[in-house]
Short mmCIF file of C-alpha atoms in Angstrom, two decimals:
data_model
loop_
_atom_site.label_atom_id
_atom_site.label_comp_id
_atom_site.label_asym_id
_atom_site.label_seq_id
_atom_site.Cartn_x
_atom_site.Cartn_y
_atom_site.Cartn_z
CA MET A 1 29.61 -11.27 7.64
CA GLU A 2 29.87 -12.41 3.94
CA MET A 3 27.59 -10.84 1.08
CA LEU A 4 27.53 -10.70 -2.48
CA VAL A 5 27.25 -7.77 -4.71
CA CYS A 6 26.39 -6.69 -8.13
CA THR A 7 29.14 -4.57 -8.51
CA THR A 8 28.22 -4.04 -12.33
CA PRO A 9 26.12 -5.46 -14.76
CA GLY A 10 27.37 -9.18 -14.92
CA GLN A 11 29.87 -9.03 -12.66
CA PHE A 12 29.51 -10.10 -8.68
CA GLU A 13 32.14 -9.81 -6.03
CA TYR A 14 31.90 -11.40 -2.42
CA ARG A 15 33.18 -9.21 0.25
CA GLN A 16 33.54 -9.00 3.91
CA GLY A 17 30.88 -6.22 5.75
CA GLU A 18 30.10 -5.77 9.80
CA LYS A 19 26.98 -7.40 10.97
CA PRO A 20 24.03 -4.92 11.47
CA GLN A 21 23.42 -3.58 14.79
CA PRO A 22 20.53 -3.38 16.82
CA ALA A 23 18.33 -0.23 15.77
CA PRO A 24 15.30 1.14 17.35
CA GLY A 25 12.04 -0.20 15.27
CA MET A 26 14.35 -2.21 13.05
CA ALA A 27 14.83 -6.53 13.45
CA ILE A 28 18.25 -8.84 12.34
CA LEU A 29 17.77 -11.92 10.57
CA ARG A 30 20.04 -14.38 9.72
CA ILE A 31 19.35 -15.16 6.57
CA ARG A 32 19.05 -19.25 5.47
CA ARG A 33 17.52 -18.98 1.75
CA ILE A 34 17.74 -16.67 -0.95
CA GLY A 35 15.07 -17.31 -4.09
CA ILE A 36 16.66 -16.04 -7.34
CA CYS A 37 13.69 -13.82 -9.33
CA GLY A 38 13.54 -12.74 -12.64
CA THR A 39 14.24 -9.19 -11.14
CA ASP A 40 17.94 -10.43 -10.02
CA LEU A 41 18.40 -12.13 -13.27
CA HIS A 42 17.35 -8.57 -14.90
CA ALA A 43 19.74 -6.75 -12.57
CA PHE A 44 22.68 -8.75 -13.83
CA GLU A 45 21.61 -8.35 -17.01
CA GLY A 46 21.61 -4.92 -16.52
CA THR A 47 17.67 -4.37 -17.75
CA GLN A 48 16.15 -3.79 -14.53
CA PRO A 49 14.12 -0.50 -14.26
CA TYR A 50 14.69 1.51 -11.03
CA PHE A 51 18.39 0.13 -10.74
CA GLN A 52 21.73 1.31 -9.73
CA TYR A 53 25.15 -0.36 -9.03
CA PRO A 54 26.58 -1.62 -7.04
CA ARG A 55 23.86 -3.53 -5.39
CA ILE A 56 23.10 -6.53 -2.66
CA LEU A 57 20.73 -8.23 -4.43
CA GLY A 58 17.99 -10.63 -3.05
CA HIS A 59 14.63 -10.32 -1.88
CA GLU A 60 13.13 -13.93 -1.70
CA LEU A 61 13.96 -14.51 1.68
CA ALA A 62 13.99 -16.61 4.52
CA GLY A 63 15.47 -16.88 7.85
CA GLU A 64 15.62 -17.04 11.77
CA LEU A 65 14.95 -14.07 14.10
CA VAL A 66 18.04 -13.25 15.81
CA GLU A 67 16.11 -9.77 17.49
CA ALA A 68 13.90 -7.22 16.96
CA ASP A 69 12.54 -3.93 18.43
CA GLY A 70 9.05 -3.55 18.29
CA ALA A 71 8.03 -6.47 16.82
CA ASP A 72 4.85 -7.80 19.31
CA GLY A 73 4.60 -11.52 19.13
CA PHE A 74 7.70 -12.61 17.50
CA GLU A 75 10.28 -14.36 19.29
CA PRO A 76 13.96 -14.33 18.83
CA GLY A 77 14.69 -17.79 16.92
CA GLU A 78 11.64 -18.25 14.86
CA THR A 79 11.56 -18.64 11.52
CA VAL A 80 10.07 -15.61 9.45
CA THR A 81 10.20 -13.91 6.48
CA PHE A 82 9.25 -10.33 5.36
CA ILE A 83 7.86 -8.13 2.88
CA PRO A 84 10.53 -6.19 1.01
CA TYR A 85 8.88 -3.48 0.16
CA PHE A 86 9.74 -0.87 2.57
CA ASN A 87 6.77 2.10 2.37
CA CYS A 88 6.93 5.71 3.83
CA GLY A 89 3.16 5.00 5.63
CA THR A 90 2.33 8.83 5.35
CA CYS A 91 1.88 9.10 1.18
CA VAL A 92 -1.16 8.89 -0.89
CA ALA A 93 -0.78 5.12 -1.45
CA CYS A 94 0.17 4.42 2.18
CA ARG A 95 -2.72 6.07 3.01
CA ALA A 96 -5.17 4.62 1.02
CA GLY A 97 -3.79 0.87 2.31
CA LYS A 98 -1.83 0.73 -0.86
CA SER A 99 1.49 0.48 0.72
CA ASN A 100 2.91 -1.97 -2.20
CA CYS A 101 3.22 1.45 -4.20
CA CYS A 102 4.30 4.01 -1.92
CA ALA A 103 5.57 6.77 -3.72
CA ARG A 104 8.51 6.78 -1.54
CA LEU A 105 9.25 2.88 -1.96
CA GLU A 106 12.16 0.80 -1.43
CA VAL A 107 12.67 -2.54 -1.79
CA ALA A 108 14.94 -4.57 -0.64
CA GLY A 109 17.66 -5.78 -3.70
CA VAL A 110 16.39 -3.08 -6.04
CA HIS A 111 16.18 0.38 -4.69
CA ILE A 112 18.38 -0.86 -1.63
CA ASP A 113 20.58 -3.82 -0.34
CA GLY A 114 18.93 -6.94 -0.42
CA GLY A 115 19.92 -10.46 0.66
CA MET A 116 22.77 -11.92 -0.81
CA THR A 117 24.06 -11.69 2.99
CA GLU A 118 24.28 -13.59 6.24
CA TYR A 119 22.70 -11.13 8.32
CA LEU A 120 20.15 -8.52 7.02
CA SER A 121 18.48 -5.82 9.10
CA VAL A 122 14.99 -5.29 7.85
CA PRO A 123 12.31 -3.09 9.56
CA SER A 124 9.96 -4.66 12.57
CA TYR A 125 6.78 -3.89 10.69
CA SER A 126 8.32 -6.18 7.75
CA LEU A 127 8.18 -9.17 9.67
CA VAL A 128 5.73 -12.30 8.57
CA HIS A 129 5.82 -15.50 11.06
CA GLY A 130 7.10 -18.68 9.81
CA GLY A 131 3.63 -20.63 10.12
CA GLY A 132 5.04 -23.69 10.56
CA LEU A 133 6.74 -23.96 6.78
CA SER A 134 10.14 -24.83 5.79
CA PHE A 135 12.79 -21.90 4.95
CA ASP A 136 12.26 -23.27 1.21
CA GLU A 137 8.74 -22.49 1.00
CA LEU A 138 9.28 -19.17 3.21
CA ALA A 139 11.61 -18.33 0.25
CA LEU A 140 8.97 -18.63 -2.09
CA VAL A 141 5.98 -16.84 -0.45
CA GLU A 142 6.85 -13.24 -1.81
CA PRO A 143 7.24 -14.31 -5.34
CA LEU A 144 4.10 -16.12 -4.71
CA ALA A 145 2.70 -13.24 -3.18
CA ILE A 146 3.09 -11.02 -6.48
CA GLY A 147 1.04 -13.89 -8.55
CA ALA A 148 -1.54 -13.23 -5.86
CA HIS A 149 -2.13 -9.47 -5.89
CA GLY A 150 -2.19 -9.50 -9.29
CA VAL A 151 -4.87 -12.23 -9.23
CA ARG A 152 -6.39 -9.96 -6.56
CA ARG A 153 -6.11 -6.96 -9.19
CA ALA A 154 -8.01 -8.87 -11.48
CA GLY A 155 -10.92 -9.54 -9.36
CA ILE A 156 -11.42 -13.02 -11.03
CA GLN A 157 -14.67 -14.79 -11.15
CA PRO A 158 -15.26 -18.39 -11.12
CA GLY A 159 -15.82 -20.07 -14.30
CA GLU A 160 -14.03 -16.88 -16.28
CA PHE A 161 -11.20 -17.99 -18.78
CA VAL A 162 -8.01 -16.39 -17.68
CA LEU A 163 -5.17 -16.25 -19.93
CA VAL A 164 -1.55 -16.04 -18.33
CA ILE A 165 1.03 -15.37 -20.71
CA GLY A 166 4.69 -16.63 -19.03
CA ALA A 167 5.02 -19.30 -17.29
CA GLY A 168 8.38 -18.67 -15.26
CA PRO A 169 7.98 -18.33 -11.44
CA ILE A 170 6.09 -15.07 -11.15
CA GLY A 171 3.29 -16.33 -13.46
CA LEU A 172 3.55 -19.91 -12.34
CA GLY A 173 2.27 -17.93 -9.20
CA VAL A 174 -0.47 -16.32 -10.78
CA MET A 175 -1.70 -19.55 -12.59
CA GLU A 176 -1.82 -20.99 -9.16
CA PHE A 177 -3.93 -18.48 -7.74
CA ALA A 178 -6.10 -17.89 -10.15
CA ARG A 179 -7.04 -21.54 -10.59
CA ILE A 180 -8.08 -21.41 -6.83
CA ALA A 181 -10.11 -18.24 -7.46
CA GLY A 182 -11.87 -20.74 -9.61
CA ALA A 183 -10.53 -19.72 -13.05
CA GLU A 184 -10.46 -21.24 -16.42
CA VAL A 185 -6.60 -21.18 -16.69
CA ILE A 186 -4.63 -20.90 -20.09
CA ALA A 187 -0.86 -20.65 -20.43
CA MET A 188 1.34 -19.73 -22.81
CA ASP A 189 4.58 -19.41 -23.20
CA LEU A 190 7.53 -19.79 -26.07
CA ASN A 191 8.96 -22.55 -24.34
CA GLU A 192 7.22 -26.40 -24.50
CA SER A 193 8.97 -27.27 -21.61
CA ARG A 194 7.47 -24.84 -19.45
CA LEU A 195 4.09 -25.24 -20.60
CA ALA A 196 4.34 -29.11 -19.96
CA PHE A 197 5.67 -28.26 -16.03
CA CYS A 198 2.45 -26.39 -16.02
CA ALA A 199 0.00 -29.09 -17.38
CA GLU A 200 1.98 -31.84 -15.24
CA ASN A 201 2.38 -30.08 -12.06
CA LEU A 202 0.28 -27.59 -11.58
CA GLY A 203 -2.52 -29.24 -13.45
CA ILE A 204 -2.81 -25.93 -15.97
CA PRO A 205 -6.13 -27.62 -18.58
CA HIS A 206 -5.18 -25.45 -21.42
CA THR A 207 -1.62 -24.67 -22.96
CA VAL A 208 -0.43 -22.36 -25.92
CA ASN A 209 2.50 -22.09 -27.44
CA ALA A 210 3.02 -18.04 -28.41
CA ARG A 211 5.17 -19.05 -31.54
CA ALA A 212 2.29 -21.14 -33.16
CA SER A 213 0.21 -20.07 -36.28
CA ASP A 214 -2.88 -20.26 -35.11
CA VAL A 215 -2.83 -18.57 -31.20
CA MET A 216 -6.00 -16.72 -32.13
CA GLU A 217 -7.89 -19.21 -33.26
CA ARG A 218 -6.93 -21.72 -30.34
CA LEU A 219 -7.50 -18.90 -28.18
CA ARG A 220 -11.07 -18.49 -29.52
CA THR A 221 -11.80 -22.41 -29.25
CA LEU A 222 -11.11 -22.48 -25.93
CA THR A 223 -13.15 -19.81 -24.99
CA GLY A 224 -16.07 -20.60 -26.55
CA GLY A 225 -15.40 -17.62 -29.39
CA ASP A 226 -15.22 -15.32 -26.53
CA MET A 227 -11.39 -14.55 -26.02
CA PRO A 228 -10.04 -14.37 -22.29
CA THR A 229 -11.81 -12.34 -20.26
CA VAL A 230 -9.14 -11.46 -17.89
CA VAL A 231 -5.40 -11.42 -19.46
CA ILE A 232 -2.21 -11.32 -16.87
CA ASP A 233 0.95 -10.59 -18.65
CA ALA A 234 4.10 -12.25 -16.19
CA THR A 235 7.02 -11.66 -19.05
CA GLY A 236 7.90 -8.11 -18.97
CA ASN A 237 8.90 -9.01 -22.09
CA LEU A 238 7.73 -5.51 -24.58
CA THR A 239 6.63 -7.55 -27.73
CA ALA A 240 4.45 -10.21 -25.56
CA ILE A 241 2.89 -7.50 -24.05
CA ASN A 242 1.96 -5.22 -26.92
CA ASN A 243 0.79 -8.42 -28.56
CA SER A 244 -1.46 -9.28 -26.12
CA PHE A 245 -4.05 -6.82 -26.60
CA ALA A 246 -4.96 -8.68 -29.48
CA TYR A 247 -6.17 -11.84 -26.75
CA LEU A 248 -8.78 -9.74 -24.90
CA ALA A 249 -12.52 -10.07 -25.05
CA HIS A 250 -15.00 -7.44 -25.22
CA GLY A 251 -15.28 -5.99 -21.48
CA ALA A 252 -11.85 -7.63 -20.51
CA ARG A 253 -9.27 -6.84 -17.68
CA TYR A 254 -5.32 -6.57 -19.17
CA VAL A 255 -3.43 -7.07 -15.72
CA LEU A 256 0.51 -6.37 -16.38
CA VAL A 257 2.63 -8.30 -13.67
CA GLY A 258 5.83 -7.91 -15.61
CA LEU A 259 7.68 -4.69 -16.01
CA GLN A 260 10.09 -3.50 -18.72
CA LYS A 261 11.22 -0.54 -19.92
CA GLY A 262 9.52 0.44 -22.73
CA ASP A 263 7.03 2.27 -24.23
CA ILE A 264 3.45 -0.10 -24.45
CA ARG A 265 1.74 0.81 -27.41
CA LEU A 266 -1.49 -0.55 -28.75
CA SER A 267 -4.35 0.05 -31.27
CA HIS A 268 -6.77 2.46 -29.43
CA PRO A 269 -10.17 1.88 -31.42
CA GLU A 270 -9.42 -2.03 -30.68
CA PHE A 271 -8.95 -1.40 -26.60
CA HIS A 272 -11.65 1.50 -26.92
CA LYS A 273 -14.47 -0.80 -28.84
CA ARG A 274 -14.07 -3.55 -25.94
CA GLU A 275 -14.29 -1.10 -23.38
CA ALA A 276 -11.17 -3.11 -21.59
CA THR A 277 -9.80 -2.35 -18.50
CA LEU A 278 -5.88 -1.85 -18.25
CA MET A 279 -4.15 -1.78 -15.11
CA SER A 280 -1.12 -2.51 -13.36
CA SER A 281 -0.01 -4.61 -10.55
CA ARG A 282 3.03 -3.96 -8.11
CA ASN A 283 4.58 -6.47 -5.69
CA ALA A 284 2.26 -7.43 -2.94
CA THR A 285 0.52 -6.72 0.94
CA ARG A 286 0.07 -8.31 4.05
CA GLN A 287 -2.98 -9.33 2.89
CA ASP A 288 -1.46 -11.28 -0.53
CA PHE A 289 1.40 -12.57 2.54
CA GLU A 290 -1.15 -13.66 4.54
CA HIS A 291 -3.13 -15.60 1.44
CA VAL A 292 -0.36 -17.77 0.34
CA ILE A 293 0.69 -18.69 3.29
CA GLY A 294 -2.73 -19.77 4.22
CA CYS A 295 -2.57 -21.73 1.23
CA MET A 296 0.10 -23.41 1.33
CA LYS A 297 -0.51 -25.04 4.68
CA GLN A 298 -3.70 -25.89 3.62
CA GLY A 299 -1.92 -27.89 0.62
CA LEU A 300 -3.64 -25.89 -2.19
CA ILE A 301 -0.14 -25.43 -4.13
CA ARG A 302 3.18 -27.01 -3.75
CA PRO A 303 5.55 -24.47 -4.50
CA THR A 304 8.90 -26.82 -3.65
CA THR A 305 8.26 -28.28 -6.71
CA TYR A 306 9.21 -24.74 -8.62
CA ILE A 307 12.68 -25.24 -7.15
CA THR A 308 14.96 -26.69 -10.09
CA HIS A 309 18.53 -25.55 -9.09
CA ARG A 310 19.94 -25.10 -5.42
CA VAL A 311 23.38 -23.71 -4.62
CA LEU A 312 25.27 -23.13 -1.59
CA PHE A 313 26.10 -18.86 -0.77
CA GLY A 314 30.01 -19.44 -1.79
CA GLU A 315 28.74 -21.20 -5.40
CA VAL A 316 26.46 -18.53 -6.69
CA LYS A 317 28.72 -16.18 -8.29
CA GLU A 318 30.27 -18.99 -10.48
CA GLN A 319 26.63 -20.50 -10.78
CA PHE A 320 24.84 -17.74 -11.50
CA ARG A 321 25.02 -16.67 -15.09
CA SER A 322 24.44 -20.25 -16.26
CA TRP A 323 20.89 -19.30 -14.84
CA LEU A 324 20.18 -16.89 -17.65
CA ASP A 325 20.33 -19.50 -20.40
CA PRO A 326 17.10 -21.26 -21.07
CA ALA A 327 18.64 -24.34 -21.66
CA ARG A 328 19.38 -25.07 -18.34
CA GLY A 329 15.55 -25.35 -17.79
CA VAL A 330 15.61 -23.18 -14.88
CA ILE A 331 12.49 -22.52 -12.74
CA LYS A 332 13.36 -21.55 -9.46
CA ALA A 333 16.67 -21.18 -8.34
CA MET A 334 17.15 -21.52 -4.32
CA ILE A 335 20.78 -20.40 -2.39
CA GLU A 336 21.19 -22.17 0.76
CA ILE A 337 23.12 -20.21 3.89
CA ASP A 338 23.33 -23.24 6.33
CA THR A 339 26.92 -22.27 8.00
#
């Protein structure tokens, strides 16, 4: 089978490998769609934490189930996706039902090889039924589940003002599920075209350009002087993360969905007097995957509108670098394997 390997930062190489063989507790998928996420882009750049080379990227996946051992209720040939965070099942986090932050977590395409390949073997426990969704839709479930998990972590109440910083694919998912939770969503980004996308395609009522000179004034005006009671970062940019402490209302929650390598800096007195809550949001759980699929089936979200670029598997090496260029307007690139 053919696979695409990120050999070093900035370099891809197509290679031939052996198809996975049946094994106890494992399922074999024929990959049909691969969504490109920020993790893949950062790995290509060499800025992704927890990363070693060479690595086969890709964990936003959809495919056909070839065969599976120990996967009750699943049938060969059905359309599936899977939860790409493989957990130990025994550590303190797993015992508490937080398999998404397992102490020995292995994420496909990050810690171990992922899905930029024609066939992939995954643990049978990770399989998720397609539920009648298309390959494109199923490949978007995982990034949306990350957004859904961040929203669930925030404990959003109807009517709250929620500021989502970063209008990339993860941020869009955060906005969608904050809206579904009943929030008044404010989108913030540096890119006007992405803010326009939020307004036109997601129906986000309030957008703020982070470069504007009156950001604080805009936020106070939108929130009736209170400032947002929930701030969620989906940029993974250290400057944006540090600056956003200033946007918190008294008693607010700040959720970090984005990830970067540096140290966070904040004014302790300003944070303390607000009795603010800071939390991270890592990956997602089966509950989040099921919530996303349910919302898709109900028509509450239309994630295929995120797909701005589409290529065949054999074109990825040539096209990938261009997706790093903001001028290309990439929101979501989708790879097709139809051979």
